[in-house]
Amino acid sequence: MEKRDVDKYDEETQTTPELHEWKKRNSFINAFDPDQFAPLSNVAPQLILSSTIQLFYLMFPKERMQYYAEMTKRYDALKGRNLEVNGDDIEQFFGILLFSGYRFVPSENRFWSTSEDTQVLLDLEL
């Protein structure tokens, strides 16, 4: 039997020309219909006075963090490893993921920098 890198079905695949036209945009002004969105004060007024941490716990309930930790450990065990993780670790991990997606810096190391010109200021209203 001949060893091949390509699946036999790949030979039958046909390609079609791209039908997309790409244009450079300088801004996203009018990219969304402003009438489509209602002010937050109309949709969910209770969120206006919520602190950052209260909003975090609305998205990621504290009582679910231990469950996420257990599922993480279970997945790790399937991979033959033994990760020690708890609900607080998962909570911090989710927070870092949210923060790093929200705040742009040129490199990951800049998140931890204390230099005045690259400092990342945190909103710590806990």
mmCIF file with all atom_site columns, C-alpha atoms in Angstrom:
data_model
loop_
_atom_site.group_PDB
_atom_site.id
_atom_site.type_symbol
_atom_site.label_atom_id
_atom_site.label_alt_id
_atom_site.label_comp_id
_atom_site.label_asym_id
_atom_site.label_entity_id
_atom_site.label_seq_id
_atom_site.pdbx_PDB_ins_code
_atom_site.Cartn_x
_atom_site.Cartn_y
_atom_site.Cartn_z
_atom_site.occupancy
_atom_site.B_iso_or_equiv
_atom_site.pdbx_formal_charge
_atom_site.auth_seq_id
_atom_site.auth_comp_id
_atom_site.auth_asym_id
_atom_site.auth_atom_id
_atom_site.pdbx_PDB_model_num
ATOM 1   C CA . MET A 1 1   ? 0.000   0.000  0.000  1.00 0.00 ? 1   MET A CA 1
ATOM 2   C CA . GLU A 1 2   ? 1.357   3.404  -0.995 1.00 0.00 ? 2   GLU A CA 1
ATOM 3   C CA . LYS A 1 3   ? 1.772   5.969  1.789  1.00 0.00 ? 3   LYS A CA 1
ATOM 4   C CA . ARG A 1 4   ? 0.310   9.341  0.829  1.00 0.00 ? 4   ARG A CA 1
ATOM 5   C CA . ASP A 1 5   ? 0.127   12.678 2.589  1.00 0.00 ? 5   ASP A CA 1
ATOM 6   C CA . VAL A 1 6   ? -3.010  13.732 0.748  1.00 0.00 ? 6   VAL A CA 1
ATOM 7   C CA . ASP A 1 7   ? -6.421  12.257 1.406  1.00 0.00 ? 7   ASP A CA 1
ATOM 8   C CA . LYS A 1 8   ? -7.937  10.641 -1.684 1.00 0.00 ? 8   LYS A CA 1
ATOM 9   C CA . TYR A 1 9   ? -10.900 13.023 -1.469 1.00 0.00 ? 9   TYR A CA 1
ATOM 10  C CA . ASP A 1 10  ? -8.659  16.097 -1.709 1.00 0.00 ? 10  ASP A CA 1
ATOM 11  C CA . GLU A 1 11  ? -7.993  15.347 -5.379 1.00 0.00 ? 11  GLU A CA 1
ATOM 12  C CA . GLU A 1 12  ? -11.669 15.838 -6.207 1.00 0.00 ? 12  GLU A CA 1
ATOM 13  C CA . THR A 1 13  ? -11.924 19.259 -4.563 1.00 0.00 ? 13  THR A CA 1
ATOM 14  C CA . GLN A 1 14  ? -12.605 22.139 -6.915 1.00 0.00 ? 14  GLN A CA 1
ATOM 15  C CA . THR A 1 15  ? -11.752 25.720 -6.133 1.00 0.00 ? 15  THR A CA 1
ATOM 16  C CA . THR A 1 16  ? -13.919 28.679 -6.984 1.00 0.00 ? 16  THR A CA 1
ATOM 17  C CA . PRO A 1 17  ? -12.736 32.244 -7.429 1.00 0.00 ? 17  PRO A CA 1
ATOM 18  C CA . GLU A 1 18  ? -13.019 34.598 -4.458 1.00 0.00 ? 18  GLU A CA 1
ATOM 19  C CA . LEU A 1 19  ? -16.092 36.794 -4.674 1.00 0.00 ? 19  LEU A CA 1
ATOM 20  C CA . HIS A 1 20  ? -15.006 39.227 -1.962 1.00 0.00 ? 20  HIS A CA 1
ATOM 21  C CA . GLU A 1 21  ? -13.855 42.739 -2.605 1.00 0.00 ? 21  GLU A CA 1
ATOM 22  C CA . TRP A 1 22  ? -11.698 44.220 0.156  1.00 0.00 ? 22  TRP A CA 1
ATOM 23  C CA . LYS A 1 23  ? -11.519 47.945 0.801  1.00 0.00 ? 23  LYS A CA 1
ATOM 24  C CA . LYS A 1 24  ? -9.465  49.740 3.410  1.00 0.00 ? 24  LYS A CA 1
ATOM 25  C CA . ARG A 1 25  ? -11.607 51.627 5.902  1.00 0.00 ? 25  ARG A CA 1
ATOM 26  C CA . ASN A 1 26  ? -10.218 54.472 7.944  1.00 0.00 ? 26  ASN A CA 1
ATOM 27  C CA . SER A 1 27  ? -13.002 54.350 10.494 1.00 0.00 ? 27  SER A CA 1
ATOM 28  C CA . PHE A 1 28  ? -16.107 52.469 11.436 1.00 0.00 ? 28  PHE A CA 1
ATOM 29  C CA . ILE A 1 29  ? -18.371 55.496 11.446 1.00 0.00 ? 29  ILE A CA 1
ATOM 30  C CA . ASN A 1 30  ? -21.816 54.413 10.276 1.00 0.00 ? 30  ASN A CA 1
ATOM 31  C CA . ALA A 1 31  ? -20.727 50.772 10.248 1.00 0.00 ? 31  ALA A CA 1
ATOM 32  C CA . PHE A 1 32  ? -23.690 50.068 12.531 1.00 0.00 ? 32  PHE A CA 1
ATOM 33  C CA . ASP A 1 33  ? -27.141 51.519 12.407 1.00 0.00 ? 33  ASP A CA 1
ATOM 34  C CA . PRO A 1 34  ? -27.334 53.719 15.545 1.00 0.00 ? 34  PRO A CA 1
ATOM 35  C CA . ASP A 1 35  ? -31.120 53.278 15.690 1.00 0.00 ? 35  ASP A CA 1
ATOM 36  C CA . GLN A 1 36  ? -30.563 49.561 16.179 1.00 0.00 ? 36  GLN A CA 1
ATOM 37  C CA . PHE A 1 37  ? -29.089 50.079 19.662 1.00 0.00 ? 37  PHE A CA 1
ATOM 38  C CA . ALA A 1 38  ? -30.902 51.440 22.693 1.00 0.00 ? 38  ALA A CA 1
ATOM 39  C CA . PRO A 1 39  ? -29.059 53.180 25.544 1.00 0.00 ? 39  PRO A CA 1
ATOM 40  C CA . LEU A 1 40  ? -27.985 50.897 28.374 1.00 0.00 ? 40  LEU A CA 1
ATOM 41  C CA . SER A 1 41  ? -30.073 52.985 30.764 1.00 0.00 ? 41  SER A CA 1
ATOM 42  C CA . ASN A 1 42  ? -33.182 51.890 28.816 1.00 0.00 ? 42  ASN A CA 1
ATOM 43  C CA . VAL A 1 43  ? -32.230 48.239 28.341 1.00 0.00 ? 43  VAL A CA 1
ATOM 44  C CA . ALA A 1 44  ? -30.685 47.377 31.718 1.00 0.00 ? 44  ALA A CA 1
ATOM 45  C CA . PRO A 1 45  ? -30.730 50.346 34.117 1.00 0.00 ? 45  PRO A CA 1
ATOM 46  C CA . GLN A 1 46  ? -29.568 48.151 37.032 1.00 0.00 ? 46  GLN A CA 1
ATOM 47  C CA . LEU A 1 47  ? -26.178 47.780 35.311 1.00 0.00 ? 47  LEU A CA 1
ATOM 48  C CA . ILE A 1 48  ? -25.458 51.517 35.300 1.00 0.00 ? 48  ILE A CA 1
ATOM 49  C CA . LEU A 1 49  ? -24.688 51.631 39.028 1.00 0.00 ? 49  LEU A CA 1
ATOM 50  C CA . SER A 1 50  ? -22.904 48.254 39.138 1.00 0.00 ? 50  SER A CA 1
ATOM 51  C CA . SER A 1 51  ? -19.202 48.148 39.973 1.00 0.00 ? 51  SER A CA 1
ATOM 52  C CA . THR A 1 52  ? -16.667 46.451 37.726 1.00 0.00 ? 52  THR A CA 1
ATOM 53  C CA . ILE A 1 53  ? -16.523 43.384 39.962 1.00 0.00 ? 53  ILE A CA 1
ATOM 54  C CA . GLN A 1 54  ? -20.332 43.158 40.144 1.00 0.00 ? 54  GLN A CA 1
ATOM 55  C CA . LEU A 1 55  ? -20.478 43.129 36.347 1.00 0.00 ? 55  LEU A CA 1
ATOM 56  C CA . PHE A 1 56  ? -17.760 40.454 36.269 1.00 0.00 ? 56  PHE A CA 1
ATOM 57  C CA . TYR A 1 57  ? -19.779 38.228 38.632 1.00 0.00 ? 57  TYR A CA 1
ATOM 58  C CA . LEU A 1 58  ? -22.903 38.720 36.515 1.00 0.00 ? 58  LEU A CA 1
ATOM 59  C CA . MET A 1 59  ? -21.021 37.200 33.578 1.00 0.00 ? 59  MET A CA 1
ATOM 60  C CA . PHE A 1 60  ? -19.052 34.653 35.621 1.00 0.00 ? 60  PHE A CA 1
ATOM 61  C CA . PRO A 1 61  ? -20.962 33.728 38.801 1.00 0.00 ? 61  PRO A CA 1
ATOM 62  C CA . LYS A 1 62  ? -18.624 33.060 41.723 1.00 0.00 ? 62  LYS A CA 1
ATOM 63  C CA . GLU A 1 63  ? -20.394 29.795 42.532 1.00 0.00 ? 63  GLU A CA 1
ATOM 64  C CA . ARG A 1 64  ? -19.495 28.443 39.040 1.00 0.00 ? 64  ARG A CA 1
ATOM 65  C CA . MET A 1 65  ? -15.745 29.049 39.372 1.00 0.00 ? 65  MET A CA 1
ATOM 66  C CA . GLN A 1 66  ? -15.129 25.832 41.324 1.00 0.00 ? 66  GLN A CA 1
ATOM 67  C CA . TYR A 1 67  ? -17.031 23.895 38.654 1.00 0.00 ? 67  TYR A CA 1
ATOM 68  C CA . TYR A 1 68  ? -14.785 25.405 35.968 1.00 0.00 ? 68  TYR A CA 1
ATOM 69  C CA . ALA A 1 69  ? -11.748 24.458 38.070 1.00 0.00 ? 69  ALA A CA 1
ATOM 70  C CA . GLU A 1 70  ? -12.978 20.855 38.372 1.00 0.00 ? 70  GLU A CA 1
ATOM 71  C CA . MET A 1 71  ? -13.586 20.627 34.627 1.00 0.00 ? 71  MET A CA 1
ATOM 72  C CA . THR A 1 72  ? -10.105 22.054 33.989 1.00 0.00 ? 72  THR A CA 1
ATOM 73  C CA . LYS A 1 73  ? -8.562  19.430 36.278 1.00 0.00 ? 73  LYS A CA 1
ATOM 74  C CA . ARG A 1 74  ? -10.578 16.677 34.601 1.00 0.00 ? 74  ARG A CA 1
ATOM 75  C CA . TYR A 1 75  ? -9.397  17.774 31.148 1.00 0.00 ? 75  TYR A CA 1
ATOM 76  C CA . ASP A 1 76  ? -5.812  17.961 32.382 1.00 0.00 ? 76  ASP A CA 1
ATOM 77  C CA . ALA A 1 77  ? -6.074  14.427 33.831 1.00 0.00 ? 77  ALA A CA 1
ATOM 78  C CA . LEU A 1 78  ? -7.214  13.160 30.419 1.00 0.00 ? 78  LEU A CA 1
ATOM 79  C CA . LYS A 1 79  ? -3.985  14.591 29.021 1.00 0.00 ? 79  LYS A CA 1
ATOM 80  C CA . GLY A 1 80  ? -1.969  12.706 31.661 1.00 0.00 ? 80  GLY A CA 1
ATOM 81  C CA . ARG A 1 81  ? -1.145  15.746 33.777 1.00 0.00 ? 81  ARG A CA 1
ATOM 82  C CA . ASN A 1 82  ? -2.073  16.829 37.288 1.00 0.00 ? 82  ASN A CA 1
ATOM 83  C CA . LEU A 1 83  ? -2.851  20.541 37.435 1.00 0.00 ? 83  LEU A CA 1
ATOM 84  C CA . GLU A 1 84  ? -3.589  22.105 40.816 1.00 0.00 ? 84  GLU A CA 1
ATOM 85  C CA . VAL A 1 85  ? -6.227  24.758 40.210 1.00 0.00 ? 85  VAL A CA 1
ATOM 86  C CA . ASN A 1 86  ? -9.098  26.164 42.249 1.00 0.00 ? 86  ASN A CA 1
ATOM 87  C CA . GLY A 1 87  ? -12.008 28.536 41.713 1.00 0.00 ? 87  GLY A CA 1
ATOM 88  C CA . ASP A 1 88  ? -9.957  31.612 42.617 1.00 0.00 ? 88  ASP A CA 1
ATOM 89  C CA . ASP A 1 89  ? -7.356  30.680 39.983 1.00 0.00 ? 89  ASP A CA 1
ATOM 90  C CA . ILE A 1 90  ? -10.044 30.371 37.307 1.00 0.00 ? 90  ILE A CA 1
ATOM 91  C CA . GLU A 1 91  ? -11.573 33.687 38.363 1.00 0.00 ? 91  GLU A CA 1
ATOM 92  C CA . GLN A 1 92  ? -8.194  35.415 38.005 1.00 0.00 ? 92  GLN A CA 1
ATOM 93  C CA . PHE A 1 93  ? -7.579  33.698 34.664 1.00 0.00 ? 93  PHE A CA 1
ATOM 94  C CA . PHE A 1 94  ? -10.921 34.913 33.275 1.00 0.00 ? 94  PHE A CA 1
ATOM 95  C CA . GLY A 1 95  ? -10.167 38.413 34.553 1.00 0.00 ? 95  GLY A CA 1
ATOM 96  C CA . ILE A 1 96  ? -6.780  38.460 32.830 1.00 0.00 ? 96  ILE A CA 1
ATOM 97  C CA . LEU A 1 97  ? -8.326  37.227 29.582 1.00 0.00 ? 97  LEU A CA 1
ATOM 98  C CA . LEU A 1 98  ? -10.983 39.941 29.684 1.00 0.00 ? 98  LEU A CA 1
ATOM 99  C CA . PHE A 1 99  ? -8.488  42.642 30.581 1.00 0.00 ? 99  PHE A CA 1
ATOM 100 C CA . SER A 1 100 ? -5.939  41.622 27.963 1.00 0.00 ? 100 SER A CA 1
ATOM 101 C CA . GLY A 1 101 ? -8.633  41.612 25.289 1.00 0.00 ? 101 GLY A CA 1
ATOM 102 C CA . TYR A 1 102 ? -9.861  45.042 26.370 1.00 0.00 ? 102 TYR A CA 1
ATOM 103 C CA . ARG A 1 103 ? -6.524  46.836 26.707 1.00 0.00 ? 103 ARG A CA 1
ATOM 104 C CA . PHE A 1 104 ? -4.110  46.957 23.759 1.00 0.00 ? 104 PHE A CA 1
ATOM 105 C CA . VAL A 1 105 ? -0.374  46.948 24.421 1.00 0.00 ? 105 VAL A CA 1
ATOM 106 C CA . PRO A 1 106 ? 2.451   46.264 21.925 1.00 0.00 ? 106 PRO A CA 1
ATOM 107 C CA . SER A 1 107 ? 3.602   43.083 23.683 1.00 0.00 ? 107 SER A CA 1
ATOM 108 C CA . GLU A 1 108 ? 2.458   40.809 26.511 1.00 0.00 ? 108 GLU A CA 1
ATOM 109 C CA . ASN A 1 109 ? 5.298   41.953 28.777 1.00 0.00 ? 109 ASN A CA 1
ATOM 110 C CA . ARG A 1 110 ? 3.880   45.475 28.734 1.00 0.00 ? 110 ARG A CA 1
ATOM 111 C CA . PHE A 1 111 ? 0.877   44.286 30.768 1.00 0.00 ? 111 PHE A CA 1
ATOM 112 C CA . TRP A 1 112 ? 3.236   43.869 33.734 1.00 0.00 ? 112 TRP A CA 1
ATOM 113 C CA . SER A 1 113 ? 5.428   46.912 33.080 1.00 0.00 ? 113 SER A CA 1
ATOM 114 C CA . THR A 1 114 ? 5.720   49.625 35.722 1.00 0.00 ? 114 THR A CA 1
ATOM 115 C CA . SER A 1 115 ? 7.454   52.119 33.423 1.00 0.00 ? 115 SER A CA 1
ATOM 116 C CA . GLU A 1 116 ? 5.607   55.404 33.352 1.00 0.00 ? 116 GLU A CA 1
ATOM 117 C CA . ASP A 1 117 ? 5.330   55.473 29.546 1.00 0.00 ? 117 ASP A CA 1
ATOM 118 C CA . THR A 1 118 ? 3.903   51.941 29.288 1.00 0.00 ? 118 THR A CA 1
ATOM 119 C CA . GLN A 1 119 ? 2.034   51.662 32.552 1.00 0.00 ? 119 GLN A CA 1
ATOM 120 C CA . VAL A 1 120 ? -1.373  50.000 32.419 1.00 0.00 ? 120 VAL A CA 1
ATOM 121 C CA . LEU A 1 121 ? -3.719  51.758 34.809 1.00 0.00 ? 121 LEU A CA 1
ATOM 122 C CA . LEU A 1 122 ? -6.310  49.562 36.465 1.00 0.00 ? 122 LEU A CA 1
ATOM 123 C CA . ASP A 1 123 ? -9.823  50.447 37.529 1.00 0.00 ? 123 ASP A CA 1
ATOM 124 C CA . LEU A 1 124 ? -9.846  48.744 40.927 1.00 0.00 ? 124 LEU A CA 1
ATOM 125 C CA . GLU A 1 125 ? -13.248 49.534 42.354 1.00 0.00 ? 125 GLU A CA 1
ATOM 126 C CA . LEU A 1 126 ? -13.688 46.217 44.156 1.00 0.00 ? 126 LEU A CA 1
#
